[in-house]
mmCIF file of C-alpha atoms in Angstrom:
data_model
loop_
_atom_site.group_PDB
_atom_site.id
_atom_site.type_symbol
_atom_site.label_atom_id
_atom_site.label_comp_id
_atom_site.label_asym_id
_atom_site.label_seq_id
_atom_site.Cartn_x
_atom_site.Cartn_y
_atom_site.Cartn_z
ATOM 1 C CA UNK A 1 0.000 0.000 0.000
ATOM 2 C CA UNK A 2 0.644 3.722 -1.044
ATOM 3 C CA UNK A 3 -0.356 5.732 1.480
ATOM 4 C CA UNK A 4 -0.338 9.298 2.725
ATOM 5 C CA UNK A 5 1.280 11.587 0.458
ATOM 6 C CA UNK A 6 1.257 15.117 -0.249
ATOM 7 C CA UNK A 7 2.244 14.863 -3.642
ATOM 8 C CA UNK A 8 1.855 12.076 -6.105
ATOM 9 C CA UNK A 9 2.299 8.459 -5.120
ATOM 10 C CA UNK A 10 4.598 6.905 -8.175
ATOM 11 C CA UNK A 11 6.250 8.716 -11.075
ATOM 12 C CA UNK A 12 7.726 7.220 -13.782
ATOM 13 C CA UNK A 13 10.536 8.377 -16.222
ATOM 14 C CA UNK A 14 11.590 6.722 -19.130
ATOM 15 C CA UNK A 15 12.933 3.166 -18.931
ATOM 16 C CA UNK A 16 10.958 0.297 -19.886
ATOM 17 C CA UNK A 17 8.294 -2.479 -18.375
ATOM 18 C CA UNK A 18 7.755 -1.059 -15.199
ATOM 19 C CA UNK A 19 4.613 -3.055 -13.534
ATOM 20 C CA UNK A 20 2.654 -1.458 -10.757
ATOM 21 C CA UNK A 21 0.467 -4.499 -9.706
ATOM 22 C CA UNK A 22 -1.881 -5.503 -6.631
ATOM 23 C CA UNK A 23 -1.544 -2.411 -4.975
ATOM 24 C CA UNK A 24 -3.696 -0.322 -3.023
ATOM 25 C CA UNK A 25 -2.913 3.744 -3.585
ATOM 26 C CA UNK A 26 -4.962 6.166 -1.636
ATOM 27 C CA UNK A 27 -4.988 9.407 0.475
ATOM 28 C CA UNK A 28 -3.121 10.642 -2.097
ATOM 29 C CA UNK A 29 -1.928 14.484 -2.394
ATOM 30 C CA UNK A 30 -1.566 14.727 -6.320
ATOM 31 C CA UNK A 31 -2.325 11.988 -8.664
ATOM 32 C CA UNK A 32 -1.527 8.019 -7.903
ATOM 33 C CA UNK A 33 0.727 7.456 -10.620
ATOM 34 C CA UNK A 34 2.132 9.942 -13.412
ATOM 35 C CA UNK A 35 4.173 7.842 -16.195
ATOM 36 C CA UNK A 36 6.282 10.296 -18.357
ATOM 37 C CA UNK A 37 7.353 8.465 -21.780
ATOM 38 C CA UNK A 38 9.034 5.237 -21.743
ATOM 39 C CA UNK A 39 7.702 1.842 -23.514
ATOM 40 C CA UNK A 40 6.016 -1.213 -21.421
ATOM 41 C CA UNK A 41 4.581 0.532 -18.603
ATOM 42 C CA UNK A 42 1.461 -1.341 -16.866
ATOM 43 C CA UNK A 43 -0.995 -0.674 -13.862
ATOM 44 C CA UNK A 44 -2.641 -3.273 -13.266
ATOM 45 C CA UNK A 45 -5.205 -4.892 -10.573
ATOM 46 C CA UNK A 46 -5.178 -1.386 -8.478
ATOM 47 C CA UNK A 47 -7.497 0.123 -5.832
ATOM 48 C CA UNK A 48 -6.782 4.100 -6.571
ATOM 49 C CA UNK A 49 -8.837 6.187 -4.322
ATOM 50 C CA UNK A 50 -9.149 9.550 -2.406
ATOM 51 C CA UNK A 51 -6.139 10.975 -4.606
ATOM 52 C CA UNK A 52 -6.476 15.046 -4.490
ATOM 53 C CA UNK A 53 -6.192 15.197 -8.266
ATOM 54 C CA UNK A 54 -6.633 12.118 -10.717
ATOM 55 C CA UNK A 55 -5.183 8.596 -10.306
ATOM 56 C CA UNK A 56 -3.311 7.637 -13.582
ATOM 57 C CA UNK A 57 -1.612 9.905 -16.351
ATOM 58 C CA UNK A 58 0.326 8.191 -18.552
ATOM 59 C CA UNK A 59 2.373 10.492 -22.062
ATOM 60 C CA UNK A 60 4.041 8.367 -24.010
ATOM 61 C CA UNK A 61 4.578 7.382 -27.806
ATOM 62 C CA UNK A 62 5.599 9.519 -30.733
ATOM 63 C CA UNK A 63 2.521 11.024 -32.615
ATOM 64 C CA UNK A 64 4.703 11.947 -35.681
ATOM 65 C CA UNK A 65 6.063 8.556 -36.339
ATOM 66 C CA UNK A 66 2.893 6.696 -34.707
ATOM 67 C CA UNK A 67 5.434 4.779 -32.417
ATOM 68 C CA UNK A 68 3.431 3.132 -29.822
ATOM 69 C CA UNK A 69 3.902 3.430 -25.951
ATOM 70 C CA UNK A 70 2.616 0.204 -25.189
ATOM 71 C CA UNK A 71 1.238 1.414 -21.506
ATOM 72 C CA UNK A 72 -1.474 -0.671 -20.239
ATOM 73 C CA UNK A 73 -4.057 -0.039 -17.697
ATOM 74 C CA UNK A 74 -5.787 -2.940 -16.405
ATOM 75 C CA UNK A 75 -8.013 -4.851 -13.828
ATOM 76 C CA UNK A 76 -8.250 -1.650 -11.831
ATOM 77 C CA UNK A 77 -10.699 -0.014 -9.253
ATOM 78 C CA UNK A 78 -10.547 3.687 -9.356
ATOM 79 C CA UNK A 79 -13.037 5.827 -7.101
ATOM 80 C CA UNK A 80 -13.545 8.680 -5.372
ATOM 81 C CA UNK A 81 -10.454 10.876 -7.055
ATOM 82 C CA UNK A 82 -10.546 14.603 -7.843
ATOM 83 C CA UNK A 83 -11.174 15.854 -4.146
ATOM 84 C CA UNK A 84 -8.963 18.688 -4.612
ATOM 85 C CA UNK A 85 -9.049 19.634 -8.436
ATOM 86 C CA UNK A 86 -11.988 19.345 -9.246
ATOM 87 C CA UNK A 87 -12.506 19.031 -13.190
ATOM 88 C CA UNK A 88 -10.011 17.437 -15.655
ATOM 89 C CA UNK A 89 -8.632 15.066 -13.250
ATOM 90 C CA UNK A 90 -10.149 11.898 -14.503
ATOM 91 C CA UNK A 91 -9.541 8.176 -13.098
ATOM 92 C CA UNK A 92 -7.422 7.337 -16.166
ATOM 93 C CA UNK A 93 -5.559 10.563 -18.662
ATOM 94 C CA UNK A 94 -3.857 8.877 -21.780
ATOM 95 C CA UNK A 95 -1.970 11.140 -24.164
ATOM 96 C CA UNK A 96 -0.424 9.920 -26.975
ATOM 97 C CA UNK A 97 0.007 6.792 -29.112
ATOM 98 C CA UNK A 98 -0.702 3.405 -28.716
ATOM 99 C CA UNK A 99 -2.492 2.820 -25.129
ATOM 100 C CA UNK A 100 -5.513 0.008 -23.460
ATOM 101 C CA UNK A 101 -7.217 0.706 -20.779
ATOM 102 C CA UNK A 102 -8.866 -2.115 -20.292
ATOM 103 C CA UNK A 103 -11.480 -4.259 -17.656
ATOM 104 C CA UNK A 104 -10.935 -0.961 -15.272
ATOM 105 C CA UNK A 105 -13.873 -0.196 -12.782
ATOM 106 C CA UNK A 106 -14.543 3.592 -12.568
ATOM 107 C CA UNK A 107 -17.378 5.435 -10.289
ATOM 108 C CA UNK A 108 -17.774 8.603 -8.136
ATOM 109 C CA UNK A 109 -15.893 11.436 -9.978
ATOM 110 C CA UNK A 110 -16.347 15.113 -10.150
ATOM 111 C CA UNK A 111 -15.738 15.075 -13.953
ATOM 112 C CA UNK A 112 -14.751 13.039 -16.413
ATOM 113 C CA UNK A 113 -13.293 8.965 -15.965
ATOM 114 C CA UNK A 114 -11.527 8.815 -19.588
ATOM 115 C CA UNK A 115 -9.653 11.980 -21.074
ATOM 116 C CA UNK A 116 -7.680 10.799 -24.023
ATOM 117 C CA UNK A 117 -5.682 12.694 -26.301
ATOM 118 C CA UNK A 118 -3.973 10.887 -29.598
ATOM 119 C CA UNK A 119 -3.725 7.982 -31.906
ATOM 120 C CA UNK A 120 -4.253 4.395 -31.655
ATOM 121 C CA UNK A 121 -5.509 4.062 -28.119
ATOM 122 C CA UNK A 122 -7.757 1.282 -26.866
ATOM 123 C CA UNK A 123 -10.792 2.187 -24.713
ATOM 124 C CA UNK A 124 -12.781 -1.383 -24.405
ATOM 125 C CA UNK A 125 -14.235 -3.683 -21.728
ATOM 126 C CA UNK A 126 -14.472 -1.100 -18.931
ATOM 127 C CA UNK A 127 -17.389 -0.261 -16.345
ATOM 128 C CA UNK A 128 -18.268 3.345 -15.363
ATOM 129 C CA UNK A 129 -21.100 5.011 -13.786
ATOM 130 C CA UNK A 130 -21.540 7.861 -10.917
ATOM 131 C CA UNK A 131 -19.293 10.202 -12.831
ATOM 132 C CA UNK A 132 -19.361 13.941 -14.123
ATOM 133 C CA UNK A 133 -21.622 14.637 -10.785
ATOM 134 C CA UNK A 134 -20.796 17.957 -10.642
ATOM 135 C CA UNK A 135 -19.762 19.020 -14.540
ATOM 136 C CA UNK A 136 -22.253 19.679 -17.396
ATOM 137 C CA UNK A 137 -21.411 19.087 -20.752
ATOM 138 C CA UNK A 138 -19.050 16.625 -20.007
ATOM 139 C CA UNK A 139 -18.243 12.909 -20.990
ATOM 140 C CA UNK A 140 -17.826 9.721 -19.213
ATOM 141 C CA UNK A 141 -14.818 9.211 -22.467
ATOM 142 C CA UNK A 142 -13.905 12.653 -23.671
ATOM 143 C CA UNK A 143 -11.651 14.021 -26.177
ATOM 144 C CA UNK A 144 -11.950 16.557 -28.346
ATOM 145 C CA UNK A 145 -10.612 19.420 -30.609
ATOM 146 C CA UNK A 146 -8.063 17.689 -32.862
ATOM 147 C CA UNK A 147 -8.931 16.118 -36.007
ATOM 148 C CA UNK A 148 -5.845 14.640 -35.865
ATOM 149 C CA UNK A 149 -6.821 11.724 -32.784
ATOM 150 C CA UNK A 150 -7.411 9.181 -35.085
ATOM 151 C CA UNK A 151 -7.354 4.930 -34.850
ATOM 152 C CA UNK A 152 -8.870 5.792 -31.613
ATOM 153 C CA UNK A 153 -11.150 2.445 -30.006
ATOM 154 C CA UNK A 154 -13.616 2.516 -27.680
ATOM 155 C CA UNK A 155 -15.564 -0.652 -27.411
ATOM 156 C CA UNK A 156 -17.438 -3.332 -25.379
ATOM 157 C CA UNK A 157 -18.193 -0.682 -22.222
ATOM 158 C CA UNK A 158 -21.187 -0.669 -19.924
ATOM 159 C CA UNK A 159 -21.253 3.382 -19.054
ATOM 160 C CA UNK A 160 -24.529 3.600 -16.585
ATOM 161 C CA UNK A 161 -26.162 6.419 -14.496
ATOM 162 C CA UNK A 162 -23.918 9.302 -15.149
ATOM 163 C CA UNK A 163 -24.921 12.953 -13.070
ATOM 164 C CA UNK A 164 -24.482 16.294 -15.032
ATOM 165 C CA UNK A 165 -25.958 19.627 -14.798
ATOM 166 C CA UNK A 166 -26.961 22.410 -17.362
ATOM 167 C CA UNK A 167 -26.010 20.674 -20.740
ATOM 168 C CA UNK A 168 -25.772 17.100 -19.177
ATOM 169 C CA UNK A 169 -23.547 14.573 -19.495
ATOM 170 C CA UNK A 170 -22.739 12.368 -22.271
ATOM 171 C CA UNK A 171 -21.264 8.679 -22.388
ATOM 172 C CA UNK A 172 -19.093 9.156 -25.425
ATOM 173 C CA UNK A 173 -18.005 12.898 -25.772
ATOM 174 C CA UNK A 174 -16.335 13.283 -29.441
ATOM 175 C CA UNK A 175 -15.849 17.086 -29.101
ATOM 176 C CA UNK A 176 -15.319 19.611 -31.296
ATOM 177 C CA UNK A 177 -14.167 18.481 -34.582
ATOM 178 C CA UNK A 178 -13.492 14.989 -33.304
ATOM 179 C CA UNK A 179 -12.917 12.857 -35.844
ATOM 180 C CA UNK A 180 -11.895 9.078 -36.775
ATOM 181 C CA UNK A 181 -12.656 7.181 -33.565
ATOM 182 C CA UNK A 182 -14.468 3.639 -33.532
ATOM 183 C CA UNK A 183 -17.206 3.296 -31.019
ATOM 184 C CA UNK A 184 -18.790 -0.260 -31.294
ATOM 185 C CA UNK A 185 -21.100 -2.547 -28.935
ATOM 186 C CA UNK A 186 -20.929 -0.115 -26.058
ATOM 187 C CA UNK A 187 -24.069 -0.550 -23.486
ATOM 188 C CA UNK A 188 -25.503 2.963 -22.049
ATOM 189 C CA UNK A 189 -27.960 3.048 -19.144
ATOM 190 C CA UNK A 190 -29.615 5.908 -17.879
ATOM 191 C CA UNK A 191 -27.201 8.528 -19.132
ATOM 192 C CA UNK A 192 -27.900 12.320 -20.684
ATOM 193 C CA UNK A 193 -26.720 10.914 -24.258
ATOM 194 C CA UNK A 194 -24.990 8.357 -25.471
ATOM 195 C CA UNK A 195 -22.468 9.511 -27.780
ATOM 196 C CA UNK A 196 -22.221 13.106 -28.815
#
């Protein structure tokens, strides 16, 4: 266990195949775990909870060549983040190329669970309700304003009773000139919209 931090609980730089697995990260100051390029990197089988901002960012992969990262984020239980910062701290923040996040469990958030940014990321098999409780026009999965984010997946999710005020809250959010992303056999349940 991770434990009582004022700042964020694991950072990674560089290197490659570093495994955060079966571990329980909470009362958290910043963010869980913040993974700054590198190839490999997994978090897997977590409990991330109470963290004062979100509980994984991961950058990593090189948009102009479409090199792939190869982070994955798996198996987890993320809840009750974003207690300081309140919007744009989701559970999981992927930017750049060639990402899963995959079989997570996601509830009670402030804002948004999924804020992706880039190419070739994998979205699929992952459970998420109680989120965006205090955000309108907001997404359970949001990206947005790049027509660029393309080869983008998001598939085989169960996104169920989302909050939202003033504009509500959407399951999918493809903001903004969106473009290119595959959305296919998700399952929606008392949301604002589906996809937007």
């Amino acid at each position: 266990e991770l434990s009582c931090t004022r700042g964020k609980a694991v950072l990674i730089r560089g290197g490659e195949h570093v495994t955060i697995d079966d571990c329980v990260l909470r009362n958290i100051g910043n963010m869980a775990v913040d993974i700054v390029e590198g190839f490999g990197h997994a978090v897997s089988n977590c409990t991330i909870t109470q963290c004062g901002d979100g509980g994984i960012r991961a950058f990593g992969g090189d948009r102009m060549t479409l090199t792939p990262a190869g982070f994955s984020f798996s198996n987890n239980h993320i809840f009750r983040i974003a207690t300081w910062s309140r919007c744009y701290k989701p559970a999981i923040h992927a930017l750049g190329v060639g990402m899963e996040i995959v079989h997570n469990l996601i509830h009670d958030c402030p804002h948004t669970a999924v804020l992706f940014s880039g190419n070739d990321l994998s979205i699929l098999h992952n459970e998420i309700f109680s989120v965006c409780l205090e955000t309108g026009d907001a997404g359970a999965i949001y990206a947005g304003r790049d027509v660029t984010f393309r080869g983008n997946q998001i598939s085989h999710n169960f996104i169920h009773h989302l909050g939202g005020v003033g504009m509500g809250t959407m399951g999918i959010y493809n903001d903004d000139v969106l473009s290119g992303t595959t959305m296919e056999n998700n399952f929606f349940y008392e949301v604002g919209r589906a996809v937007m």
